[in-house]
Amino acid sequence: MSNVPAELIYAKSHEWLKVEAGLGTVGITDHAQHELTDVVFVELPQVGRVVKAGEACAVVESVKTASDIYSPVSGEVVKVNPAVVDNPALVNTEPYAGGWLFQIRLSAAAEVGNLLKADAYAAQIAGA
Amino acid sequence: MMRRTPLFAAHQRLGGKVIEFGGWEMPVHYTSIIDEHQAVRSAAGIFDISHMGEVLVSGPAAARFLNQTLTNDIRKLQVGTGQYTLMCQPDGGVIDDLYAYQLEPETYLLIINASRIEPDWAWLHSQAQAFTTPDQLQLKNVSDAMGAVAIQGPKTVEFIHTCFSKPSTGGWSADSPTALAKNQVAQFSFQGKPVWVSRTGYTGEDGFEVVCDAGLIEAVWEDVLAKGRAHGLKPAGLGARDTLRTEVCYPLYGHELNENTTPIEAGVGFFVALDKGEFTGRSRLAQQKEQGAPKKLVAFKLTEKGAPPRPGYAIWSAGPNPEKIGEVCSGTQSPSLGIGIGMGFVTPAQAKAQTPIQIEARGKKCAAVVVAKPIYRKAN
C-alpha cells in the first residue's frame, strides 16, 4: 500500500505539495515512484522560471520512459533540489523527503483549494 | 482487442505490471526493470515469449522454398540446428527477422515476431502460391497453438537439465539440454509431453528457449521457476528484455528493422548469403554490399550525464556547426553501464567507432560517441 502522508496536499497527476509561508515544495508521490520504478534521470526547471498550475516543468525518467512532472500551483521557481539530479534514486527511496524536486513561491494561494487532501488522493489511487 | 498469452494468469499471480506491446498484454516488469536485468546478467531470468509466432514449413521442397524466401543459407542447417535469418521484400526492405530451425529432414520451424505474425503469414502464403512446386510444400501457422519461454543467464545451466527428461527424442541428439551447443535444438520430454528446447536467446547471456503446446507452457513456467529460484532465477518482463538486448545491440523489429530498411543498413549483412543463389531481395542487397548503403546502424553511448536516449531523438554531428545526421531507434539507460546508450541510423561518414556525436533530448544536445557493437560485453 502506498504511503500518503496526511499533512500534504496532492495533484491528480501524482505530485505532492507542502506549503509553508507562501513557499510550496513539490515532489512526486510514493504511488507515482512505485509506478515509474527505478528513476535514473531527473531534469528540473530553471530557478526563476514562472510556471502556471498544471504546467509541465520537470521530467523524471525511468529506464523505460520519460514522465513529465506538472507544477501543482502557479508561481516562481525559487529553489531546486540538486541532490536528486546527482542521485535520481532518491525519488524512489525518499519521495517525501530527500527526493523533493523544486520549490515555488505561490502567486495564487487560492489554487491550493483545487488540489486533493490526503484521503481524496488515497481514494483516487485505490480506484486506479 | 488485446491478446493475452497462456501465461497471463501466471503474470498476474506474480504481480507483474502489464502493458500493451504490439497488440498483446504483456508484463513489463514484476519488481523493476533494473532488478530483473541484473538477475539475468548475474544469475537467471525467465521470460514469457508466447506472444511470438511459430510457422511450420514442411515437405520435400521446404528447404528450397525457404532458401528463396529468407536471406541466410538454409542448407547450412542440419537436423537439430537453427539460424538467425531475415525475410525481405524484393527491394530488400525487411518484412521480419526470425529464427529458422530444422526439426526433421523436411520440417522447419520459424519463430517470428509477435507484431509481424499477420504480415509474415500473408507474405509466406503469397510466396508459396507463386512457388514452382506448391504441392511439395506445406505451411502451417501454429502461433496460437504454441507457447514459449526463454530462460537466460549464467546460472541457467545449473538447473535447466532438472526440468526435462533425458535424453532428447528429436532434433539434435543430446543427453540433456545443457549438452546442446549454441543454436542447437532438441526435443525433450516434459511431464510425458514433447517440448522443443534450443540454446538461443535475446539477452547476450547463455540461455535456452522452450517451445511447446500452449496448454503445457504454464506447467513448464512453474516448474522452471520452482527449480531455478534457489539459483537466483527471477521472472523477467519485457522491460528487461529490451534493456538486455539493447546493451548487446540485437535489433528489434519496428525499431532497427522495418520495411524501409535493409539487413545491410541494419548491420546484419552477415546473415545475408549472397552466394547461395537467387532469393527475394538479393539484387538490392548485393548492390548495397558492393557499393555501400545510404544509412548505417550504429551503437552509441553518452559521454556526459544526460537524459536517457529514446526512439525518435535526433542525432547530431559534433563540432562547431552540428548537422542532423540521423535518428535514435532504440535507447535506454544501460543498467549494466549506468549511462545512456542506444542505436540509431546515421550517414555512413559518421558511422565509424569513436566518432563523436550528439543526442538531442528535449532541445538539449548531449555529447555521445559511436562505439563498436556490442555496447556491453561480458567480462570473462
Coordinates of C-alpha atoms in Angstrom, one line a residue:
Chain A
M1 CA 0.0 0.0 0.0
S2 CA 1.4 3.4 -0.9
N3 CA 2.3 5.9 1.7
V4 CA 0.1 9.1 1.5
P5 CA 1.1 11.5 4.3
A6 CA -1.9 13.3 5.8
E7 CA -0.1 16.7 6.1
L8 CA 0.5 17.1 2.4
I9 CA -1.8 18.0 -0.5
Y10 CA -1.9 16.3 -3.8
A11 CA -2.5 16.8 -7.5
K12 CA -4.4 14.2 -9.6
S13 CA -1.3 13.9 -11.7
H14 CA 0.6 12.4 -8.6
E15 CA 2.6 15.4 -7.4
W16 CA 2.6 16.3 -3.7
L17 CA 2.8 19.9 -2.3
K18 CA 3.7 21.2 1.1
V19 CA 3.0 24.9 1.7
E20 CA 4.9 26.8 4.3
A21 CA 4.8 30.6 4.5
G22 CA 3.9 31.1 0.8
L23 CA 6.5 28.6 -0.4
G24 CA 5.4 25.3 -1.9
T25 CA 7.7 22.3 -2.0
V26 CA 6.9 19.8 -4.8
G27 CA 7.7 16.1 -5.3
I28 CA 6.1 13.0 -6.7
T29 CA 4.1 10.6 -4.5
D30 CA 5.1 7.2 -3.3
H31 CA 2.5 5.7 -5.6
A32 CA 4.0 7.6 -8.6
Q33 CA 7.6 6.5 -7.8
H34 CA 6.3 2.9 -7.4
E35 CA 4.6 3.1 -10.8
L36 CA 7.6 4.6 -12.5
T37 CA 10.0 2.2 -10.8
D38 CA 13.8 2.9 -10.9
V39 CA 14.3 6.6 -11.6
V40 CA 17.5 7.1 -13.5
F41 CA 17.4 10.7 -14.6
V42 CA 15.8 13.9 -13.3
E43 CA 15.5 17.2 -15.1
L44 CA 14.5 20.2 -13.0
P45 CA 13.2 23.7 -14.0
Q46 CA 15.5 26.8 -14.0
V47 CA 15.4 28.8 -10.8
G48 CA 13.4 32.0 -11.7
R49 CA 11.1 30.3 -14.2
V50 CA 7.5 31.3 -13.8
V51 CA 5.1 28.5 -14.2
K52 CA 1.3 28.1 -14.2
A53 CA -0.6 25.4 -12.3
G54 CA -0.7 22.3 -14.4
E55 CA 2.3 23.3 -16.5
A56 CA 4.9 20.6 -17.2
C57 CA 8.2 21.9 -15.7
A58 CA 10.3 18.8 -14.7
V59 CA 11.0 15.4 -16.2
V60 CA 11.5 12.2 -14.3
E61 CA 12.9 9.3 -16.3
S62 CA 12.8 5.6 -15.5
V63 CA 14.7 3.0 -17.6
K64 CA 11.6 2.6 -19.7
T65 CA 10.2 6.1 -20.2
A66 CA 10.2 9.8 -19.5
S67 CA 7.4 11.3 -17.5
D68 CA 6.5 15.0 -17.3
I69 CA 6.0 16.5 -13.8
Y70 CA 3.4 19.2 -13.5
S71 CA 3.6 22.1 -11.1
P72 CA 0.5 21.8 -8.8
V73 CA 0.4 25.6 -8.4
S74 CA 1.3 28.8 -10.2
G75 CA 4.3 30.9 -9.2
E76 CA 8.1 31.3 -9.5
V77 CA 10.6 28.5 -9.0
V78 CA 12.8 29.7 -6.2
K79 CA 14.8 26.6 -5.5
V80 CA 15.6 23.1 -6.9
N81 CA 17.0 20.0 -5.3
P82 CA 20.4 19.3 -6.8
A83 CA 20.6 16.0 -4.8
V84 CA 18.0 14.3 -7.0
V85 CA 20.0 15.3 -10.1
D86 CA 23.1 13.7 -8.7
N87 CA 21.2 10.7 -7.2
P88 CA 17.9 10.2 -9.0
A89 CA 17.2 7.1 -6.9
L90 CA 16.3 9.5 -4.0
V91 CA 12.9 9.9 -5.8
N92 CA 12.3 6.2 -5.2
T93 CA 13.8 5.8 -1.7
E94 CA 12.6 9.1 -0.2
P95 CA 9.8 10.5 -2.3
Y96 CA 8.6 12.8 0.5
A97 CA 11.9 13.8 1.9
G98 CA 15.3 13.8 0.1
G99 CA 13.5 13.2 -3.2
W100 CA 11.7 16.6 -3.4
L101 CA 12.1 18.3 -6.7
F102 CA 11.6 22.0 -6.6
Q103 CA 10.2 24.9 -4.5
I104 CA 7.8 27.5 -5.8
R105 CA 6.7 30.9 -4.5
L106 CA 2.9 30.7 -4.9
S107 CA 1.4 33.6 -6.9
A108 CA -2.2 32.5 -6.4
A109 CA -2.5 30.8 -3.0
A110 CA -6.2 30.1 -3.6
E111 CA -5.2 27.5 -6.2
V112 CA -4.3 25.2 -3.2
G113 CA -8.1 24.7 -2.8
N114 CA -8.2 23.0 -6.2
L115 CA -5.8 20.2 -5.0
L116 CA -6.7 17.0 -3.2
K117 CA -6.4 16.3 0.5
A118 CA -4.7 13.0 1.5
D119 CA -7.9 11.0 1.9
A120 CA -9.1 12.1 -1.6
Y121 CA -5.8 11.3 -3.2
A122 CA -5.7 7.9 -1.4
A123 CA -9.1 7.2 -2.8
Q124 CA -8.0 8.1 -6.3
I125 CA -5.1 5.8 -6.3
A126 CA -7.1 3.0 -4.7
G127 CA -9.5 3.2 -7.5
A128 CA -6.8 3.2 -10.2
Chain B
M1 CA -9.0 -6.4 -28.9
M2 CA -5.8 -7.0 -26.8
R3 CA -4.4 -10.5 -26.9
R4 CA -3.1 -12.5 -23.9
T5 CA -0.6 -15.3 -23.7
P6 CA -1.4 -18.6 -21.9
L7 CA 0.8 -17.3 -19.1
F8 CA -1.3 -14.2 -18.4
A9 CA -2.7 -15.7 -15.2
A10 CA 0.8 -16.6 -14.0
H11 CA 1.9 -13.0 -14.6
Q12 CA -1.0 -11.7 -12.5
R13 CA -0.2 -14.1 -9.7
L14 CA 3.4 -12.8 -9.7
G15 CA 2.2 -9.2 -9.6
G16 CA 3.5 -8.3 -13.0
K17 CA 2.8 -4.8 -14.3
V18 CA 1.0 -5.4 -17.6
I19 CA 1.4 -3.1 -20.6
E20 CA 0.4 -3.2 -24.2
F21 CA 3.1 -4.5 -26.6
G22 CA 2.3 -5.0 -30.3
G23 CA -1.4 -5.7 -29.5
W24 CA -0.5 -8.0 -26.6
E25 CA -1.0 -7.6 -22.9
M26 CA 2.5 -8.4 -21.5
P27 CA 4.3 -7.9 -18.2
V28 CA 6.8 -5.1 -18.5
H29 CA 8.3 -6.0 -15.1
Y30 CA 7.4 -7.8 -11.9
T31 CA 9.7 -6.0 -9.4
S32 CA 11.7 -3.5 -11.5
I33 CA 13.5 -3.5 -14.9
I34 CA 16.9 -2.9 -13.3
D35 CA 16.4 -5.7 -10.7
E36 CA 15.3 -8.2 -13.4
H37 CA 18.1 -7.0 -15.8
Q38 CA 20.7 -7.6 -13.1
A39 CA 19.2 -11.0 -12.3
V40 CA 19.7 -12.1 -15.9
R41 CA 23.3 -10.7 -16.1
S42 CA 24.3 -12.3 -12.8
A43 CA 22.1 -15.3 -12.3
A44 CA 19.0 -16.1 -14.4
G45 CA 15.6 -14.8 -15.6
I46 CA 12.6 -16.5 -17.2
F47 CA 10.6 -14.6 -19.9
D48 CA 7.2 -15.3 -21.4
I49 CA 7.8 -15.2 -25.2
S50 CA 4.5 -16.9 -26.0
H51 CA 3.4 -13.9 -28.0
M52 CA 6.0 -14.7 -30.6
G53 CA 4.7 -16.5 -33.7
E54 CA 5.5 -20.0 -35.0
V55 CA 5.2 -21.3 -38.6
L56 CA 5.9 -24.8 -39.6
V57 CA 7.3 -25.3 -43.2
S58 CA 7.5 -28.9 -44.4
G59 CA 7.6 -31.1 -47.4
P60 CA 10.3 -32.2 -49.9
A61 CA 10.6 -28.6 -51.3
A62 CA 10.6 -26.9 -47.8
A63 CA 14.4 -26.1 -47.9
R64 CA 14.3 -24.8 -51.5
F65 CA 11.3 -22.6 -50.7
L66 CA 12.9 -21.2 -47.6
N67 CA 16.2 -20.5 -49.4
Q68 CA 14.3 -18.4 -51.9
T69 CA 12.3 -16.6 -49.3
L70 CA 14.9 -16.0 -46.5
T71 CA 18.3 -14.3 -46.6
N72 CA 20.5 -16.8 -44.8
D73 CA 21.5 -20.1 -46.4
I74 CA 19.2 -22.8 -45.1
R75 CA 21.5 -25.5 -46.5
K76 CA 23.9 -24.7 -43.6
L77 CA 21.4 -26.3 -41.2
Q78 CA 21.2 -29.9 -40.3
V79 CA 18.5 -31.6 -38.2
G80 CA 18.6 -30.1 -34.7
T81 CA 20.2 -26.8 -35.6
G82 CA 18.9 -23.2 -36.1
Q83 CA 20.0 -20.0 -37.7
Y84 CA 19.1 -16.3 -37.5
T85 CA 17.8 -15.1 -40.8
L86 CA 15.6 -12.4 -42.4
M87 CA 12.7 -12.2 -44.8
C88 CA 12.9 -9.4 -47.3
Q89 CA 10.8 -7.7 -49.9
P90 CA 12.1 -7.6 -53.5
D91 CA 13.5 -4.1 -52.7
G92 CA 15.5 -5.5 -49.7
G93 CA 13.2 -3.9 -47.0
V94 CA 12.9 -6.3 -44.1
I95 CA 9.5 -8.0 -43.6
D96 CA 10.7 -9.7 -40.4
D97 CA 13.8 -11.1 -38.7
L98 CA 13.4 -14.6 -37.4
Y99 CA 15.0 -17.9 -36.3
A100 CA 14.7 -21.0 -38.6
Y101 CA 15.2 -24.4 -37.0
Q102 CA 15.5 -27.7 -38.9
L103 CA 13.5 -30.1 -36.7
E104 CA 13.3 -33.0 -39.1
P105 CA 14.8 -33.6 -42.5
E106 CA 11.8 -32.0 -44.2
T107 CA 10.4 -29.9 -41.4
Y108 CA 11.4 -26.4 -40.4
L109 CA 10.1 -24.2 -37.5
L110 CA 10.2 -20.4 -38.0
I111 CA 10.0 -18.3 -34.9
I112 CA 8.7 -14.9 -35.9
N113 CA 8.0 -11.6 -34.2
A114 CA 4.6 -11.2 -32.4
S115 CA 3.9 -7.9 -34.2
R116 CA 4.6 -9.5 -37.6
I117 CA 2.6 -12.7 -37.5
E118 CA -0.1 -11.4 -39.9
P119 CA 2.2 -9.7 -42.5
D120 CA 4.6 -12.6 -42.4
W121 CA 1.9 -15.2 -42.9
A122 CA 0.4 -13.2 -45.7
W123 CA 3.8 -12.9 -47.4
L124 CA 4.8 -16.6 -46.9
H125 CA 1.4 -17.6 -48.3
S126 CA 1.7 -15.4 -51.4
Q127 CA 5.3 -16.7 -51.9
A128 CA 4.1 -20.3 -51.6
Q129 CA 1.4 -19.7 -54.2
A130 CA 3.9 -18.4 -56.6
F131 CA 6.3 -21.3 -55.9
T132 CA 7.1 -23.7 -58.7
T133 CA 6.1 -26.9 -56.9
P134 CA 3.5 -25.9 -54.3
D135 CA 2.3 -29.5 -54.0
Q136 CA 5.7 -30.3 -52.3
L137 CA 5.3 -27.7 -49.7
Q138 CA 3.1 -27.3 -46.6
L139 CA 2.9 -24.1 -44.5
K140 CA 1.1 -24.1 -41.1
N141 CA 0.7 -21.1 -38.8
V142 CA 0.7 -22.6 -35.4
S143 CA 1.2 -19.3 -33.5
D144 CA -2.0 -19.7 -31.4
A145 CA -1.4 -23.3 -30.6
M146 CA 2.2 -22.8 -29.2
G147 CA 3.6 -21.2 -26.0
A148 CA 7.2 -20.3 -25.4
V149 CA 9.5 -19.2 -22.6
A150 CA 13.2 -18.0 -22.6
I151 CA 15.4 -18.9 -19.6
Q152 CA 18.5 -16.7 -19.8
G153 CA 21.5 -16.1 -17.6
P154 CA 24.8 -17.7 -16.5
K155 CA 23.2 -19.8 -13.7
T156 CA 20.6 -21.4 -16.1
V157 CA 22.9 -24.4 -16.7
E158 CA 22.8 -25.2 -13.0
F159 CA 19.1 -26.2 -13.1
I160 CA 17.7 -26.4 -16.6
H161 CA 18.6 -30.1 -17.0
T162 CA 16.5 -31.0 -14.0
C163 CA 13.3 -29.8 -15.7
F164 CA 13.3 -32.2 -18.7
S165 CA 13.5 -35.9 -19.1
K166 CA 16.7 -37.2 -20.8
P167 CA 17.8 -37.9 -23.5
S168 CA 16.4 -36.0 -26.4
T169 CA 13.7 -37.6 -28.6
G170 CA 14.1 -35.5 -31.6
G171 CA 16.2 -32.8 -33.3
W172 CA 19.8 -32.8 -32.0
S173 CA 20.8 -36.0 -30.3
A174 CA 21.7 -34.8 -26.8
D175 CA 21.8 -36.3 -23.3
S176 CA 20.3 -33.2 -21.8
P177 CA 19.6 -29.5 -22.7
T178 CA 23.0 -28.5 -21.2
A179 CA 24.7 -30.7 -23.8
L180 CA 23.3 -28.5 -26.6
A181 CA 25.7 -26.1 -28.3
K182 CA 24.7 -22.6 -29.3
N183 CA 21.9 -22.7 -31.9
Q184 CA 21.2 -26.4 -31.5
V185 CA 17.6 -27.5 -30.8
A186 CA 16.3 -30.8 -29.4
Q187 CA 13.0 -32.3 -28.4
F188 CA 12.8 -33.4 -24.8
S189 CA 10.0 -34.7 -22.7
F190 CA 8.2 -32.7 -20.0
Q191 CA 5.5 -34.5 -18.0
G192 CA 5.4 -37.1 -20.7
K193 CA 4.8 -34.5 -23.5
P194 CA 7.2 -33.2 -26.1
V195 CA 8.9 -29.8 -25.8
W196 CA 11.5 -28.2 -28.1
V197 CA 14.5 -26.7 -26.3
S198 CA 17.1 -24.6 -28.1
R199 CA 20.2 -22.9 -26.9
T200 CA 19.4 -19.5 -28.0
G201 CA 18.2 -16.1 -26.6
Y202 CA 17.9 -12.4 -26.9
T203 CA 19.9 -11.2 -23.9
G204 CA 23.6 -11.7 -24.7
E205 CA 23.7 -14.3 -21.9
D206 CA 23.9 -18.1 -22.2
G207 CA 20.4 -19.5 -22.2
F208 CA 17.6 -21.6 -23.6
E209 CA 14.3 -21.1 -25.3
V210 CA 11.4 -23.6 -24.9
V211 CA 8.6 -24.0 -27.3
C212 CA 5.6 -26.4 -26.7
D213 CA 1.9 -26.7 -26.8
A214 CA 0.2 -23.6 -25.4
G215 CA -1.6 -25.9 -22.9
L216 CA 1.6 -27.1 -21.4
I217 CA 3.5 -23.8 -21.1
E218 CA 2.2 -22.8 -17.7
A219 CA 3.4 -26.1 -16.2
V220 CA 6.8 -25.5 -17.8
W221 CA 6.9 -21.9 -16.5
E222 CA 6.0 -23.0 -12.9
D223 CA 8.4 -26.0 -12.9
V224 CA 11.4 -23.9 -14.2
L225 CA 10.6 -21.2 -11.7
A226 CA 10.4 -23.6 -8.8
K227 CA 13.7 -25.3 -9.7
G228 CA 15.5 -22.2 -10.6
R229 CA 14.6 -19.9 -7.6
A230 CA 17.4 -21.4 -5.4
H231 CA 19.8 -20.4 -8.2
G232 CA 18.7 -16.8 -8.3
L233 CA 16.2 -17.2 -11.2
K234 CA 13.6 -14.5 -11.3
P235 CA 10.6 -13.9 -13.7
A236 CA 11.6 -11.0 -16.0
G237 CA 9.5 -8.8 -18.1
L238 CA 9.7 -7.1 -21.5
G239 CA 11.4 -4.1 -19.9
A240 CA 14.5 -6.1 -19.0
R241 CA 14.3 -8.0 -22.3
D242 CA 14.6 -4.6 -24.1
T243 CA 17.5 -3.3 -22.0
L244 CA 19.4 -6.6 -22.2
R245 CA 19.1 -6.8 -26.0
T246 CA 19.9 -3.1 -26.4
E247 CA 23.1 -3.5 -24.5
V248 CA 24.2 -6.2 -26.8
C249 CA 22.8 -4.5 -29.9
Y250 CA 20.3 -7.1 -31.1
P251 CA 17.9 -5.5 -33.4
L252 CA 14.2 -5.3 -32.6
Y253 CA 11.7 -5.2 -35.4
G254 CA 9.9 -1.9 -35.6
H255 CA 13.0 -0.1 -34.2
E256 CA 16.2 -1.2 -36.0
L257 CA 14.3 -3.1 -38.7
N258 CA 11.3 -2.3 -40.9
E259 CA 10.2 -2.4 -44.5
N260 CA 12.2 0.7 -45.4
T261 CA 15.4 -0.7 -44.0
T262 CA 17.6 -3.5 -45.5
P263 CA 19.7 -6.0 -43.5
I264 CA 22.8 -4.4 -44.8
E265 CA 21.8 -1.0 -43.5
A266 CA 20.9 -2.6 -40.1
G267 CA 24.3 -4.2 -39.8
V268 CA 23.0 -7.8 -40.1
G269 CA 24.6 -8.5 -43.5
F270 CA 26.4 -11.4 -42.0
F271 CA 23.0 -13.3 -42.2
V272 CA 22.6 -12.5 -45.9
A273 CA 24.0 -15.3 -48.0
L274 CA 24.6 -13.6 -51.4
D275 CA 26.4 -16.7 -52.7
K276 CA 23.5 -19.2 -52.3
G277 CA 21.7 -18.3 -55.5
E278 CA 18.6 -16.2 -56.1
F279 CA 16.4 -15.1 -53.2
T280 CA 13.9 -12.3 -52.7
G281 CA 15.7 -9.0 -52.2
R282 CA 19.1 -10.4 -53.4
S283 CA 19.9 -7.8 -56.2
R284 CA 19.4 -4.8 -53.9
L285 CA 21.3 -6.4 -51.1
A286 CA 24.2 -7.4 -53.4
Q287 CA 24.3 -3.8 -54.8
Q288 CA 24.4 -2.3 -51.2
K289 CA 27.1 -4.8 -50.1
E290 CA 29.2 -3.8 -53.1
Q291 CA 28.5 0.0 -53.3
G292 CA 27.6 0.8 -49.7
A293 CA 24.3 1.7 -48.1
P294 CA 22.9 5.2 -47.7
K295 CA 22.5 4.8 -44.0
K296 CA 24.1 2.7 -41.3
L297 CA 23.0 1.5 -37.9
V298 CA 25.4 2.5 -35.2
A299 CA 25.6 1.9 -31.5
F300 CA 26.5 4.8 -29.2
K301 CA 26.8 5.8 -25.6
L302 CA 26.6 9.1 -23.9
T303 CA 29.9 10.6 -22.7
E304 CA 28.4 13.1 -20.3
K305 CA 25.5 12.9 -17.9
G306 CA 22.3 13.3 -19.8
A307 CA 18.7 12.2 -20.4
P308 CA 18.5 8.5 -21.5
P309 CA 18.2 8.4 -25.3
R310 CA 14.8 7.5 -26.6
P311 CA 13.5 6.4 -30.0
G312 CA 13.0 9.4 -32.3
Y313 CA 15.6 11.6 -30.7
A314 CA 17.7 13.4 -33.3
I315 CA 21.4 12.5 -33.7
W316 CA 23.7 15.5 -34.5
S317 CA 27.3 15.6 -35.6
A318 CA 29.7 17.1 -33.1
G319 CA 31.8 20.3 -33.6
P320 CA 31.1 24.0 -34.1
N321 CA 28.4 23.6 -36.8
P322 CA 26.4 20.5 -35.9
E323 CA 24.2 18.9 -38.6
K324 CA 21.4 16.5 -38.1
I325 CA 22.8 13.1 -39.2
G326 CA 20.2 10.6 -38.0
E327 CA 17.7 9.4 -35.5
V328 CA 17.7 7.2 -32.5
C329 CA 15.8 3.9 -33.0
S330 CA 16.4 2.3 -29.6
G331 CA 17.7 3.9 -26.4
T332 CA 17.7 3.5 -22.7
Q333 CA 19.7 4.0 -19.5
S334 CA 22.1 0.9 -19.5
P335 CA 21.6 -0.9 -16.2
S336 CA 25.0 -2.6 -16.6
L337 CA 26.9 0.6 -17.5
G338 CA 24.9 3.2 -15.7
I339 CA 24.8 5.6 -18.7
G340 CA 22.6 6.4 -21.6
I341 CA 23.1 4.0 -24.6
G342 CA 21.3 3.4 -27.9
M343 CA 21.3 2.6 -31.5
G344 CA 20.4 4.8 -34.5
F345 CA 20.8 5.2 -38.2
V346 CA 23.4 7.8 -39.4
T347 CA 25.0 8.8 -42.6
P348 CA 27.9 6.4 -43.4
A349 CA 30.5 9.2 -43.0
Q350 CA 29.6 9.4 -39.3
A351 CA 29.3 5.7 -38.6
K352 CA 32.9 4.8 -37.6
A353 CA 33.5 3.8 -34.0
Q354 CA 34.9 6.7 -31.9
T355 CA 33.1 9.3 -34.0
P356 CA 31.9 12.0 -31.5
I357 CA 28.1 12.7 -32.0
Q358 CA 25.3 14.4 -30.0
I359 CA 21.9 13.1 -28.9
E360 CA 19.2 15.7 -28.6
A361 CA 16.7 15.3 -25.8
R362 CA 14.0 17.9 -25.3
G363 CA 16.0 20.6 -27.1
K364 CA 19.3 19.8 -25.3
K365 CA 22.2 18.2 -27.1
C366 CA 24.2 15.7 -25.1
A367 CA 27.7 14.5 -26.0
A368 CA 28.0 10.9 -27.2
V369 CA 30.3 8.7 -29.1
V370 CA 29.8 5.9 -31.7
V371 CA 31.0 2.7 -30.2
A372 CA 31.7 -0.8 -31.6
K373 CA 28.9 -3.3 -31.1
P374 CA 28.0 -4.8 -28.7
I375 CA 27.9 -1.8 -26.3
Y376 CA 28.1 -4.2 -23.3
R377 CA 30.5 -7.1 -23.3
K378 CA 30.6 -9.6 -20.5
A379 CA 33.8 -9.6 -18.6
N380 CA 35.3 -13.1 -18.5

